[in-house]
Short mmCIF file of C-alpha atoms in Angstrom, two decimals:
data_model
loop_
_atom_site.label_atom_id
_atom_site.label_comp_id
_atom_site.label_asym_id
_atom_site.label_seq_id
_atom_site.Cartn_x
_atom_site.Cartn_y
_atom_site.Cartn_z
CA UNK A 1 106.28 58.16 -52.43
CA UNK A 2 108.12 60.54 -54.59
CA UNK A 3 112.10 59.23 -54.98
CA UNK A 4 114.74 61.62 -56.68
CA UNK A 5 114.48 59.53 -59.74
CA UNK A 6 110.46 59.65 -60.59
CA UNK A 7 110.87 63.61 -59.13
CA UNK A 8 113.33 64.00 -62.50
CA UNK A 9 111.67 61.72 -64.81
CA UNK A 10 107.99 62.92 -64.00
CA UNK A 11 107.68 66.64 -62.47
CA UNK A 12 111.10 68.12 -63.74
CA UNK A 13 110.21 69.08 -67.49
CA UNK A 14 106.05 69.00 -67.08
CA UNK A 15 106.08 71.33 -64.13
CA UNK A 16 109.37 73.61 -65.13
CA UNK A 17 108.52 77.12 -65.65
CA UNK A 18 104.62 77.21 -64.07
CA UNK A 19 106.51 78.19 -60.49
CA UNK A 20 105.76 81.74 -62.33
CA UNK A 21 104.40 82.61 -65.79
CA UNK A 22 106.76 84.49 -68.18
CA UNK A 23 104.55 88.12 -67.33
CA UNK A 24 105.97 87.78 -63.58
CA UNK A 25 109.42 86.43 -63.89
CA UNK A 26 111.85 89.09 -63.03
CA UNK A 27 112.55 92.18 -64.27
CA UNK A 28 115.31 94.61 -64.12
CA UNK A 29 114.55 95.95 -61.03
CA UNK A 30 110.98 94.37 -59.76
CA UNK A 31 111.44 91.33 -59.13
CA UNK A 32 108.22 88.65 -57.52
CA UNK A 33 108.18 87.71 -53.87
CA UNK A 34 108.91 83.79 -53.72
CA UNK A 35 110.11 83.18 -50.68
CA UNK A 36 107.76 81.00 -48.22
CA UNK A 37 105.89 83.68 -46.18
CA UNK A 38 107.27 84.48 -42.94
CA UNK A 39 104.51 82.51 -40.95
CA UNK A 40 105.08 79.27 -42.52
CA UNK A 41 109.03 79.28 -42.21
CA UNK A 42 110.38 76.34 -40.21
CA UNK A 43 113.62 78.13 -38.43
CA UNK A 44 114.18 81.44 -38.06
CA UNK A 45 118.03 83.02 -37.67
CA UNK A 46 118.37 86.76 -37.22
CA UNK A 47 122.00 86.23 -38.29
CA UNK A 48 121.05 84.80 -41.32
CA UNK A 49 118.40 87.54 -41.77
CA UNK A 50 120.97 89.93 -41.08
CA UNK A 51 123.39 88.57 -43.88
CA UNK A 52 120.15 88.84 -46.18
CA UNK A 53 120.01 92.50 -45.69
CA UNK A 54 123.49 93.43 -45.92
CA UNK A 55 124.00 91.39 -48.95
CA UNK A 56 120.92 92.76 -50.63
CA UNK A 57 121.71 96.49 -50.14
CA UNK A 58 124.94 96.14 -50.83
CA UNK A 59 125.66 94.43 -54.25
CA UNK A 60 124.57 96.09 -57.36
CA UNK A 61 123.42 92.90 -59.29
CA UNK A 62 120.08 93.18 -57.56
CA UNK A 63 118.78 89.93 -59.44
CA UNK A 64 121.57 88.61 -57.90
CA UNK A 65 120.82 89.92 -54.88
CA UNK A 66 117.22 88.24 -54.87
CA UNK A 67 118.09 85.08 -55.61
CA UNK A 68 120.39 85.34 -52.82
CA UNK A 69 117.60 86.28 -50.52
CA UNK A 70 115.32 83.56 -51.69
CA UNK A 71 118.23 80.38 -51.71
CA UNK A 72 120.53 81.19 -48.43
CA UNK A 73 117.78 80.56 -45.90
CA UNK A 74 115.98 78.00 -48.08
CA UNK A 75 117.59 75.08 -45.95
CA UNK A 76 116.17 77.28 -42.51
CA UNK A 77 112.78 78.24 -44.33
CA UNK A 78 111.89 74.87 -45.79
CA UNK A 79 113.82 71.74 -44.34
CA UNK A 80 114.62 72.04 -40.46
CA UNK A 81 112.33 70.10 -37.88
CA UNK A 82 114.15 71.44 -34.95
CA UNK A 83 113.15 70.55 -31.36
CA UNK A 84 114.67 69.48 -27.58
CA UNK A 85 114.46 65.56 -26.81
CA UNK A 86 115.92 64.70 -23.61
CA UNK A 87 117.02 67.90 -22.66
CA UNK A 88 119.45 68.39 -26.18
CA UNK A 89 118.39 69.64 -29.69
CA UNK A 90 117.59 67.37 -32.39
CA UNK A 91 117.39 68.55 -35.87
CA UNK A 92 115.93 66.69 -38.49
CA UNK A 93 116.70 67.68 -41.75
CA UNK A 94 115.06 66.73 -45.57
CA UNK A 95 116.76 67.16 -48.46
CA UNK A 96 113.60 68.92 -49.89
CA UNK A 97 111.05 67.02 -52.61
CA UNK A 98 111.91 63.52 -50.17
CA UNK A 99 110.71 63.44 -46.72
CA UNK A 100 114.10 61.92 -45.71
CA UNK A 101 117.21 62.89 -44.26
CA UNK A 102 120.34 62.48 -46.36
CA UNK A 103 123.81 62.16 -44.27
CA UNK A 104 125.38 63.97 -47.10
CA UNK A 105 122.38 66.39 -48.06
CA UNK A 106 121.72 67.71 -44.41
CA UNK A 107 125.78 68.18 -43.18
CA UNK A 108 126.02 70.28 -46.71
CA UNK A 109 122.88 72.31 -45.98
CA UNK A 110 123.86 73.42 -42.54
CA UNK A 111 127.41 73.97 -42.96
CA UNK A 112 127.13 77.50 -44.64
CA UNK A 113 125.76 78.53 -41.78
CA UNK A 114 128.58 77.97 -38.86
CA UNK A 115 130.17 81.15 -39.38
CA UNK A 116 127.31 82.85 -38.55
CA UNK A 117 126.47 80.67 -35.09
CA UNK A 118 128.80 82.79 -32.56
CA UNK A 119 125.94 85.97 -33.46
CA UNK A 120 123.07 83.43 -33.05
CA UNK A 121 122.70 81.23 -29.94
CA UNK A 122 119.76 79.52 -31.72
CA UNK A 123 121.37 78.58 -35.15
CA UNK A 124 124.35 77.04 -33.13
CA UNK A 125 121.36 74.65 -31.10
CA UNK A 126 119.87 73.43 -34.32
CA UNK A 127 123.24 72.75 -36.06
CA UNK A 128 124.49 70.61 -33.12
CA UNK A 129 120.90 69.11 -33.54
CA UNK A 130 121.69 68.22 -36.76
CA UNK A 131 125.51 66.52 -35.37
CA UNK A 132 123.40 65.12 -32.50
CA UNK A 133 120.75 63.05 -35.25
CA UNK A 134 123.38 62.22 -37.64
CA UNK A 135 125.51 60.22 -34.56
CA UNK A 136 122.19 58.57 -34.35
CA UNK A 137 121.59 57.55 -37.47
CA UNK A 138 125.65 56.44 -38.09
CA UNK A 139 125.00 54.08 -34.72
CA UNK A 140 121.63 52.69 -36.69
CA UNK A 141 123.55 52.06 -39.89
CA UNK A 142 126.93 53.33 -41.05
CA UNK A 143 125.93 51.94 -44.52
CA UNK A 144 122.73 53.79 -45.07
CA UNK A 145 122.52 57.14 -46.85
CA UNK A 146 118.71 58.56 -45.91
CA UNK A 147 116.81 58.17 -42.96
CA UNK A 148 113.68 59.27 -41.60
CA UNK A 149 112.64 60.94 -38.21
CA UNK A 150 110.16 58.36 -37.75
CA UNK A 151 111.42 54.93 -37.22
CA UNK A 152 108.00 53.26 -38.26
CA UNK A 153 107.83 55.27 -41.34
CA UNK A 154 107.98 52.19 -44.36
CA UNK A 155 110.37 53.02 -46.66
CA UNK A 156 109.61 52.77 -50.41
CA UNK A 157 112.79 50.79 -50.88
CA UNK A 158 111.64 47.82 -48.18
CA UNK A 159 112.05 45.24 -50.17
CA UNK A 160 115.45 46.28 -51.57
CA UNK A 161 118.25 43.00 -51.37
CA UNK A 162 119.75 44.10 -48.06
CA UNK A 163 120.04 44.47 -44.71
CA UNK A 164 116.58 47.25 -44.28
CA UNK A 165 116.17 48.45 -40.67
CA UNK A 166 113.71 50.18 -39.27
CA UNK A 167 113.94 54.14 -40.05
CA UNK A 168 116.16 53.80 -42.79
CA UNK A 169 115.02 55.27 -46.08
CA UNK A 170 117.73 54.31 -48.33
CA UNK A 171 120.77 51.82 -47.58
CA UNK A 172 123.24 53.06 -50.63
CA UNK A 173 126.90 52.50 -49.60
CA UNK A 174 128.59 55.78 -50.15
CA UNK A 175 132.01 56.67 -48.66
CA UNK A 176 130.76 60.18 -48.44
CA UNK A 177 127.90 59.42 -45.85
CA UNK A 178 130.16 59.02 -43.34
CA UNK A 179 132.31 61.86 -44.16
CA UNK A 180 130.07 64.44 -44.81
CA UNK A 181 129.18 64.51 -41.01
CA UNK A 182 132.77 64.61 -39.87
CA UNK A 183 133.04 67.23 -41.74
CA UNK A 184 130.17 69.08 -40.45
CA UNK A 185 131.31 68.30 -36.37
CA UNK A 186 134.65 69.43 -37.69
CA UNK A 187 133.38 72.67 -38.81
CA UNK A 188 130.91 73.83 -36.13
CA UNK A 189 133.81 72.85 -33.75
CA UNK A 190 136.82 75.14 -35.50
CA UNK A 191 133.59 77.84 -35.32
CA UNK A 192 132.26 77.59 -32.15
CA UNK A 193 134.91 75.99 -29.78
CA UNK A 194 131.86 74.25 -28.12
CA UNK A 195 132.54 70.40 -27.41
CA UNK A 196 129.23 69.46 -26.25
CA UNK A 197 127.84 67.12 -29.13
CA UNK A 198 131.30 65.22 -29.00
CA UNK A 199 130.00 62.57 -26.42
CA UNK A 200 130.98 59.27 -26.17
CA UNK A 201 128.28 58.72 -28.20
CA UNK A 202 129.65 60.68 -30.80
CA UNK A 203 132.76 58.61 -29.77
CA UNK A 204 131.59 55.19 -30.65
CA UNK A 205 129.80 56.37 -33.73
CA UNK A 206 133.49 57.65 -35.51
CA UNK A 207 135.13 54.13 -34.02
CA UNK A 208 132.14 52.58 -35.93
CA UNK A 209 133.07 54.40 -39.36
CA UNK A 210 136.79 53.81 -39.05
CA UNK A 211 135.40 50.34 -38.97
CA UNK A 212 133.21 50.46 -41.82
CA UNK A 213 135.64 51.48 -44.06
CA UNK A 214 137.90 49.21 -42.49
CA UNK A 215 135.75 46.60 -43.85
CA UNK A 216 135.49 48.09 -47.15
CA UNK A 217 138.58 47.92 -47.90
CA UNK A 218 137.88 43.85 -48.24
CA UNK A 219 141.35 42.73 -47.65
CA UNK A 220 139.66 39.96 -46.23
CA UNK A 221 136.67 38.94 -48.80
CA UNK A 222 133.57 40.93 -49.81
CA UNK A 223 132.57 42.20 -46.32
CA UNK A 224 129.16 42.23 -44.73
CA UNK A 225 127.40 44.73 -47.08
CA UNK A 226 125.31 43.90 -49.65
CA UNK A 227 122.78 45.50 -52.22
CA UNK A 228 120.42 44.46 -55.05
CA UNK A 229 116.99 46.08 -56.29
CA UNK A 230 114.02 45.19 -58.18
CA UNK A 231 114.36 47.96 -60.96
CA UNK A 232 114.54 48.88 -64.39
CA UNK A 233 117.46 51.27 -63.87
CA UNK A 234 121.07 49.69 -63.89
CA UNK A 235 122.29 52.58 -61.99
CA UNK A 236 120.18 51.35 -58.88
CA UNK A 237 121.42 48.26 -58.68
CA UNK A 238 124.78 46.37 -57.72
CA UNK A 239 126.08 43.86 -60.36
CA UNK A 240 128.39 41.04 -58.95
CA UNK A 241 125.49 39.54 -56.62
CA UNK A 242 124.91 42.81 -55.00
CA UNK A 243 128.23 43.33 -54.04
CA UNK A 244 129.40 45.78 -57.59
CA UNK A 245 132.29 44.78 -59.93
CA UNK A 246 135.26 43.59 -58.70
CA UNK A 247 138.15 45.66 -57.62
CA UNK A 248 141.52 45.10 -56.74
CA UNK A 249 142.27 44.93 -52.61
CA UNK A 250 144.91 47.47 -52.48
CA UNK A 251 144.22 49.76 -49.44
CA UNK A 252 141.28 51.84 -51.49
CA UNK A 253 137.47 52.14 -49.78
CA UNK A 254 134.92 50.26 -52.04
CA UNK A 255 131.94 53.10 -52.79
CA UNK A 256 129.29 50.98 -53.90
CA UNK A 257 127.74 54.20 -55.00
CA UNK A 258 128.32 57.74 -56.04
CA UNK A 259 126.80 61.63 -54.29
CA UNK A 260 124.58 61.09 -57.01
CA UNK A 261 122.57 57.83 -55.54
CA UNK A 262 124.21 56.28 -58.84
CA UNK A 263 126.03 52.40 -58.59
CA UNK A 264 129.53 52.89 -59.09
CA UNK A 265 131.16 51.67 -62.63
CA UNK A 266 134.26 50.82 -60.94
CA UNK A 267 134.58 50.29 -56.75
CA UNK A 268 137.45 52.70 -56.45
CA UNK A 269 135.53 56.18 -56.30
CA UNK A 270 138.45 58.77 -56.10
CA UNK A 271 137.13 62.10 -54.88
CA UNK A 272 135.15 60.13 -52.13
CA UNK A 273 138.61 57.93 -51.08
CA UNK A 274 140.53 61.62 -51.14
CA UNK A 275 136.90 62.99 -49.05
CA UNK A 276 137.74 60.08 -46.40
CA UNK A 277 141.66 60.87 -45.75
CA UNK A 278 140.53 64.75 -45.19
CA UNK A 279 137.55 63.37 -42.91
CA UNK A 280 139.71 60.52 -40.94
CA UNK A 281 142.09 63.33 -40.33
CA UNK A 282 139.78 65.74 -38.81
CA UNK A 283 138.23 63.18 -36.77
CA UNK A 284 141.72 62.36 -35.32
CA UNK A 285 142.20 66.06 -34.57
CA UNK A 286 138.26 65.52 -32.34
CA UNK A 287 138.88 62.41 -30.79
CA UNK A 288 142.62 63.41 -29.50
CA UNK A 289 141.63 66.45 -28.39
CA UNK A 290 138.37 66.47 -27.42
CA UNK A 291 137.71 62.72 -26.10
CA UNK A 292 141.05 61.94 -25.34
CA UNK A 293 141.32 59.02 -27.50
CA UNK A 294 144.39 58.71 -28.40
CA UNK A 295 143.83 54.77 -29.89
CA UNK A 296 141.12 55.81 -31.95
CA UNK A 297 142.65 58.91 -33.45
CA UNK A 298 145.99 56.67 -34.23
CA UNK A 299 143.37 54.33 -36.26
CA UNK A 300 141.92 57.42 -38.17
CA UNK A 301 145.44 58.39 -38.78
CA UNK A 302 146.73 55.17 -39.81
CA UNK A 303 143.82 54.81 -42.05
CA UNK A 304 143.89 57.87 -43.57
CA UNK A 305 147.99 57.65 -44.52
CA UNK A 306 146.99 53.95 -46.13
CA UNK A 307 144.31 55.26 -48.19
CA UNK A 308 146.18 58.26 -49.35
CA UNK A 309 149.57 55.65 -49.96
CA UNK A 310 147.00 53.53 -52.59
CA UNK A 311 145.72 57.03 -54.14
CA UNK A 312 149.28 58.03 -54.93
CA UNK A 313 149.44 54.73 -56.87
CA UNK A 314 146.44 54.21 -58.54
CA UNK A 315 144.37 57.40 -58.52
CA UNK A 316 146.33 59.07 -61.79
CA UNK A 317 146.14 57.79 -64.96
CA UNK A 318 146.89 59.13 -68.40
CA UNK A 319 143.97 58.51 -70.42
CA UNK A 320 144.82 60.26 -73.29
CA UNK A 321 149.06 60.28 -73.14
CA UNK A 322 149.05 63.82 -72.71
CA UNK A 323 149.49 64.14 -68.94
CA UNK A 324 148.55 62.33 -65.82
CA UNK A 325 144.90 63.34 -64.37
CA UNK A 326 142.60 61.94 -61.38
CA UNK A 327 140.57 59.63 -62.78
CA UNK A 328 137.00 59.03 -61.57
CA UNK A 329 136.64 55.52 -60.19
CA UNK A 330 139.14 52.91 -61.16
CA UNK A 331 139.73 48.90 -59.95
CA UNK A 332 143.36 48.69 -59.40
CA UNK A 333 143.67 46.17 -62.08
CA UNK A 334 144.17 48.94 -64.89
CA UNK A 335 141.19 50.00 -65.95
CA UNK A 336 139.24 53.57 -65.43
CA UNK A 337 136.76 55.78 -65.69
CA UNK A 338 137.22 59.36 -66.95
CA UNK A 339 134.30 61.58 -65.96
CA UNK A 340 133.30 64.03 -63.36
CA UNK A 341 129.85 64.46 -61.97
CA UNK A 342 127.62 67.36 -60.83
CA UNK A 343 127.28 65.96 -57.33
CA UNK A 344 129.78 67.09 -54.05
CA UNK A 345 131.87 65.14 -53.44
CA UNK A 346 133.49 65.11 -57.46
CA UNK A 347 137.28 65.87 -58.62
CA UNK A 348 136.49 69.29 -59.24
CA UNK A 349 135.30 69.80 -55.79
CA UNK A 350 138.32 68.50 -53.93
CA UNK A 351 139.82 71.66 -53.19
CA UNK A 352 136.48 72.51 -51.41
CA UNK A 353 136.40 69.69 -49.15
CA UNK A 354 139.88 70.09 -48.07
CA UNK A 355 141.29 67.33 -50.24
CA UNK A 356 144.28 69.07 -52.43
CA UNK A 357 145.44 72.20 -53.15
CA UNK A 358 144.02 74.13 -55.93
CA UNK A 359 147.31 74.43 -57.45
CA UNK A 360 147.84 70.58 -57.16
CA UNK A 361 149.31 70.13 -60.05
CA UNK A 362 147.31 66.79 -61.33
CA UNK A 363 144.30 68.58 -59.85
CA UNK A 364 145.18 71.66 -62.25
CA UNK A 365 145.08 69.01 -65.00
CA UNK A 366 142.11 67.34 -64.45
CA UNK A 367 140.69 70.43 -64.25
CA UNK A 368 141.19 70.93 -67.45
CA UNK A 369 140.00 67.93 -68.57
CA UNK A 370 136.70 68.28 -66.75
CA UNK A 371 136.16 71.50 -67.90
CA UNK A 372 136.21 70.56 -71.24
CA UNK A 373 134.70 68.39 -73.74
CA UNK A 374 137.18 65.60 -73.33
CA UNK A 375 134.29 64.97 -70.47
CA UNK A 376 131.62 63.56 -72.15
CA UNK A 377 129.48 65.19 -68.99
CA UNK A 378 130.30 68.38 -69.29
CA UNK A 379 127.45 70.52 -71.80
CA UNK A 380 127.82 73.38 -74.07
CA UNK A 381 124.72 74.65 -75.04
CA UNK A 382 122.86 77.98 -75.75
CA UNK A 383 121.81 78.31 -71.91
CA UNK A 384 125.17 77.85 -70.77
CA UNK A 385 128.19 75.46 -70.21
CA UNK A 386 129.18 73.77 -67.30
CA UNK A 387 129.36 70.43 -65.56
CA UNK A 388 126.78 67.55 -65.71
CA UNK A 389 126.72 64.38 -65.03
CA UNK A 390 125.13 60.53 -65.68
CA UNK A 391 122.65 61.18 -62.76
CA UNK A 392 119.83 62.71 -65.23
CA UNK A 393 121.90 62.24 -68.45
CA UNK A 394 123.21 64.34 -71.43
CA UNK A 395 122.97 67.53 -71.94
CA UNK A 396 121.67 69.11 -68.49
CA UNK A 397 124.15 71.33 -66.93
CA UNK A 398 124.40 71.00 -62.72
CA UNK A 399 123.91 74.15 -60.82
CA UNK A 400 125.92 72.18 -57.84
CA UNK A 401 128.79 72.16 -60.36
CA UNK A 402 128.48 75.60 -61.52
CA UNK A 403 129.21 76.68 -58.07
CA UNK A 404 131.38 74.05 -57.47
CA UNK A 405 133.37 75.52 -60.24
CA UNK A 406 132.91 78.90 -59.38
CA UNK A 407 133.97 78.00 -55.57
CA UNK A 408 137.13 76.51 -56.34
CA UNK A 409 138.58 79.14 -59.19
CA UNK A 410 140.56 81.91 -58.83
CA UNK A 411 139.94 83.36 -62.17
CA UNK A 412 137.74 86.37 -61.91
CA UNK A 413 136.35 85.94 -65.17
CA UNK A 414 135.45 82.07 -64.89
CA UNK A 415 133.48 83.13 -61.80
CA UNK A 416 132.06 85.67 -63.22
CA UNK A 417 130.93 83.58 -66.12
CA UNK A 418 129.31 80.95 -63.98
CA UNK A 419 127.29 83.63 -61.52
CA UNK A 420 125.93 85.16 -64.64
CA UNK A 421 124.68 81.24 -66.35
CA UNK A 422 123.68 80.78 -62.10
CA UNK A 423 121.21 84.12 -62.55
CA UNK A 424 120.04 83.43 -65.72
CA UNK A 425 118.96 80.00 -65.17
CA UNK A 426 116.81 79.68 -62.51
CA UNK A 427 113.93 79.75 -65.30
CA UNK A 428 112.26 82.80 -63.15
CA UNK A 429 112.03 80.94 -60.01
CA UNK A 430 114.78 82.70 -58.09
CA UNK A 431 116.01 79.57 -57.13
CA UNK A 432 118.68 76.85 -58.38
CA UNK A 433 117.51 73.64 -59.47
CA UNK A 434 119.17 70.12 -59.56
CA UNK A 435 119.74 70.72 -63.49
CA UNK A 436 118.84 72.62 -66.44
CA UNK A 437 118.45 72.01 -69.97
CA UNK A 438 121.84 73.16 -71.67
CA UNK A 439 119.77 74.50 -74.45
CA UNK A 440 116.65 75.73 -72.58
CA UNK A 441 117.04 76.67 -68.80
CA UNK A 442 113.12 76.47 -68.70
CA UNK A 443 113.35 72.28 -68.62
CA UNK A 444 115.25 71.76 -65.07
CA UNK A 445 114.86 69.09 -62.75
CA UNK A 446 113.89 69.59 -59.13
CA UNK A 447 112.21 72.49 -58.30
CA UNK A 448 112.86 72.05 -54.49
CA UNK A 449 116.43 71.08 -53.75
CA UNK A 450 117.76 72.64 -50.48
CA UNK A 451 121.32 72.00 -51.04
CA UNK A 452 122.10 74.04 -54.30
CA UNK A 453 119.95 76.59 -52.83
CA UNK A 454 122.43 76.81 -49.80
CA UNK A 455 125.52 76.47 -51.47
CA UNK A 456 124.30 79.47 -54.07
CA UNK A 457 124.10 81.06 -51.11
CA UNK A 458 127.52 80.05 -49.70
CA UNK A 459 129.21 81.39 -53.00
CA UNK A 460 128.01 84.51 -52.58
CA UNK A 461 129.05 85.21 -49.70
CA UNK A 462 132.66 84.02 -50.51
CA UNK A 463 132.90 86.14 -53.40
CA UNK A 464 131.13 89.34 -51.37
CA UNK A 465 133.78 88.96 -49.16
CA UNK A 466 136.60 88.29 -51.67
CA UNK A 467 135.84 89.74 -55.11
CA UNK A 468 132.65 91.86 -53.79
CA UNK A 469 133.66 93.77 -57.83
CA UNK A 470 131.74 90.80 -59.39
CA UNK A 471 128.89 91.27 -57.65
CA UNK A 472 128.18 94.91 -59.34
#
């Protein structure tokens, strides 16, 4: 069973760069077919197809222009098992190398697509597929992070120190995994008006996360989850008995892990606690208006304002005395850790997920900070600077944050900077990668990773439609 972990440490650096030989990577203006013939493609969207086109006659970076065609539908060409159970759709989606479906990997996969759903009947059906399996899978376990269609499939990680069930593929405790798919019902309802997947089902599975990170707040001892594993890598594992290092109860959600799959260094993960005010919001928005709840979306609220009260208080910190920034994860009892990481949700991202303003002006700072090497994550190298993070170590540059970067700028030449390190690191493949070598884009880990694919995608279509100049 290949895991993300053995998929960088085995096939990212051996098998980088034989996608295509050197003779056949692109050229100026003839560039290699490499996306999966037609006949094999697992969804089909004649919106998307239609974006495809206009984007690719339209720009003059036509390298550009290919990769866009190869990574936009990647998620729709290589990832979606889409079908009717029961008379509704059910979509399940992999994150790409790993039969399994990530809560986080799948909502982010889909969600460039809603604006397109009200010209495609069919794209709208899978996405609510997709909301209709992740209620599912929250009702299974609100503390897992991967699942698989199959419930009898064995997971690798069986014989991890907690509470396995069947069809789980992973049970990492990460605040995100419940917010990514508010986040996605959110969006395809603001895009489609339709209501449909918002059952009581749907109901009972946002009560059950409001609980969850009720419980994770442990105001009243550790709480019921748990996690250890047999393994040579620390960042798999929980210290503390399986239940991380201590943390101060002050109203902040204990992550027991990061978006990367990575234990936490400190409980207190602050892009994901900011992530779960903008999510607990939204969901209080749904479950007012759309199931009439008005108790549960008072929870959500209440929640939300509590979290954001602690973040006030403990999220800033002055590492440096030369202004206040976010910090990454902190305890509460004063101590902190200053990085970002490649991975969505991070601090640079927050403006992306809806969780301050760009022009915030402690998110301005950190920043700043992240974007420089004060972060001892962030790589300068001959292939190109950007973001990294601990996830596959030193000195390997995250196309995730490139765009994340790029995404949340408003500095024409920073973007323009990152798209041209995005086109000229794909090592020939005309596709984005998990990361690259900061000195030689040819050594990149994971050839097949759905999400940066999509969200390449996503940023060019924000800047086509914003600063379409930087796309000639």
């Amino acid at each position: 069973m290949m895991t993300r972990r053995n998929f960088v440490q085995t096939a990212s650096l051996a098998t980088a760069g034989l996608m295509l030989s050197p003779a056949l990577r692109a050229a100026e203006t003839n560039f290699p077919v490499v996306r999966i013939p037609e006949s094999k493609r697992k969804f089909k969207s004649p919106a998307v197809e239609k974006t495809i086109q206009e984007i690719q006659s339209s720009i003059g970076n036509k390298e550009l222009a290919w990769i866009f065609g190869n990574c936009f539908p990647n998620t729709l060409d290589t990832t979606v098992d889409f079908e009717i159970v029961d008379g509704k759709p059910d979509t399940y989606v992999i994150t790409g190398d790993i039969d399994a479906m990530w809560q986080r990997d799948s909502s982010a996969q889909v969600y460039p697509y809603l604006s397109l759903m009200k010209d495609d009947p069919q794209l709208q059906q899978m996405i609510a597929g997709v909301i209709y399996r992740q209620t599912r899978n929250i009702l299974l376990d609100p503390y897992a992070n991967a699942f698989y269609k199959d419930p009898n499939k064995i997971s690798p990680w069986k014989t991890d120190l907690t509470d396995m069930k069947p069809g789980v593929h992973e049970r990492k405790w990460e605040i995100d995994s419940v917010c990514y798919p508010i986040r996605l019902a959110h969006g395809y309802w603001v895009n489609s008006g339709d209501t449909t997947p918002f059952n009581d089902e749907w109901r009972q599975a946002v009560l059950l996360i409001v609980k969850t990170l009720r419980e994770q707040q442990r105001k009243n001892g550790k709480g019921p989850y748990h996690f250890q594993r047999r393994t040579e890598t620390q960042s798999d594992t929980l210290a503390g008995g399986g239940y991380g290092n201590p943390a101060k109860p002050v109203g902040l959600i204990f992550s027991m892990f990061r978006p990367s799959d990575d234990a936490t260094v400190f409980p207190f993960l602050i892009p994901s606690n900011f992530f779960a005010v903008t999510s607990l919001r939204q969901a209080a928005v749904m479950l007012e208006q759309i199931c009439h709840d008005e108790a549960g979306a008072v929870e959500c609220r209440n929640l939300a304002d509590e979290v954001e009260a602690a973040l006030v208080e403990y999220a800033a910190v002055n590492p440096h005395g030369t202004g206040k920034i976010y910090a990454y994860e902190v305890d509460a009892f004063g101590n902190f850790y200053c990085i970002d990481d490649g991975n969505i949700p991070s601090l640079l991202s927050m403006p992306y997920i809806g969780s301050v303003k760009r022009d915030d002006e402690l998110y301005v700072n950190t920043r700043r900070f992240i974007l420089s090497k004060e972060n001892p994550y962030y790589c300068v190298g001959t292939a190109g600077e950007g973001p990294g993070g601990p996830h596959v170590g030193m000195g390997m540059i995250w196309p995730l944050g490139l765009i994340t970067e790029a995404l949340t700028s408003t500095d024409d030449a920073e973007i323009s900077r990152c798209l041209k390190t995005l086109q000229n690191t794909t090592a020939g493949t005309g596709f984005m990668h998990e990361s690259f070598n900061e000195n030689n884009a040819d050594k990149y880990t994971r050839s097949w990773f759905a999400w940066a694919n999509t969200i390449f995608g996503e940023l060019i279509l924000k800047v086509y439609k914003e600063n379409p100049q930087l796309l000639s």
